[in-house]
Steps between C-alpha positions, in 0.01 A plus 500: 500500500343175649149484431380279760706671798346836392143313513609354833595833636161689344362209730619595800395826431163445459501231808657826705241766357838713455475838292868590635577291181258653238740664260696164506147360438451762212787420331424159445235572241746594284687137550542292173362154667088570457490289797693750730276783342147322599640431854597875532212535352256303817747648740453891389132420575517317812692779608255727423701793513325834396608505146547186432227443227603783280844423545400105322287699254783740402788220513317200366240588242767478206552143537397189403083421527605273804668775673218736425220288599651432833528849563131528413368270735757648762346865433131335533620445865732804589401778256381818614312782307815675397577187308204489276635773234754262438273183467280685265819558299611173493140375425558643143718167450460341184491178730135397575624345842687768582209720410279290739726519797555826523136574464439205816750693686326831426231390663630358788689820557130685460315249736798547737484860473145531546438278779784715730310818397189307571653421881613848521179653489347268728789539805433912430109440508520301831774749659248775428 
């Protein structure tokens, strides 16, 4: 129940790159202190744990415009292609801003994508 101890503790996850503690990590979103959710928030993504950006996109996108524009500009970083169905979904916000960051992260996710499969080609071009 104490706000700052959980923050602490999210902390020292994040300083110890620990996914041993990612459903304890998880769970946290759903915390009533908005503080405690936008540190489980940083830590789900430092983490970088395979599903972590669709987990913040199915957990988090029903809360306040804070919440949801920190998970935005999370995804932007850690989203992979299987993510963008769901950004295009939430892009249909009323909310201009939320409109605009889930377009941003969109394209980051595209670049992203396109650059590995850009790579890709080239490693199997010079192996050939």
């Amino acid at each position: 129940p104490n706000a700052s101890a959980i923050q602490f503790a999210l902390r020292l996850i994040i300083e110890q790159n620990d996914t041993g503690y990612y459903n304890e990590v998880k769970s946290c979103l759903s915390h009533g202190n908005n503080a405690v959710k936008k540190q489980a928030i940083y830590c789900l993504a430092e983490l970088a744990v395979f599903d972590a950006a669709s987990t913040l996109l199915n957990e988090c996108m029903g809360y306040d415009k804070e919440i949801q524009l920190l998970v935005l500009e999370v995804i932007e970083k850690i989203g992979q292609a299987a993510d963008l169905a769901s950004l295009e979904n939430h892009a249909l916000s009323s909310d201009p801003s939320i409109r605009l960051a889930c377009l941003k992260a969109s394209q980051a996710i595209k670049r992203k994508t396109s650059f590995n499969s850009h790579s890709e080609n080239i490693q199997l071009q010079q192996s050939a």
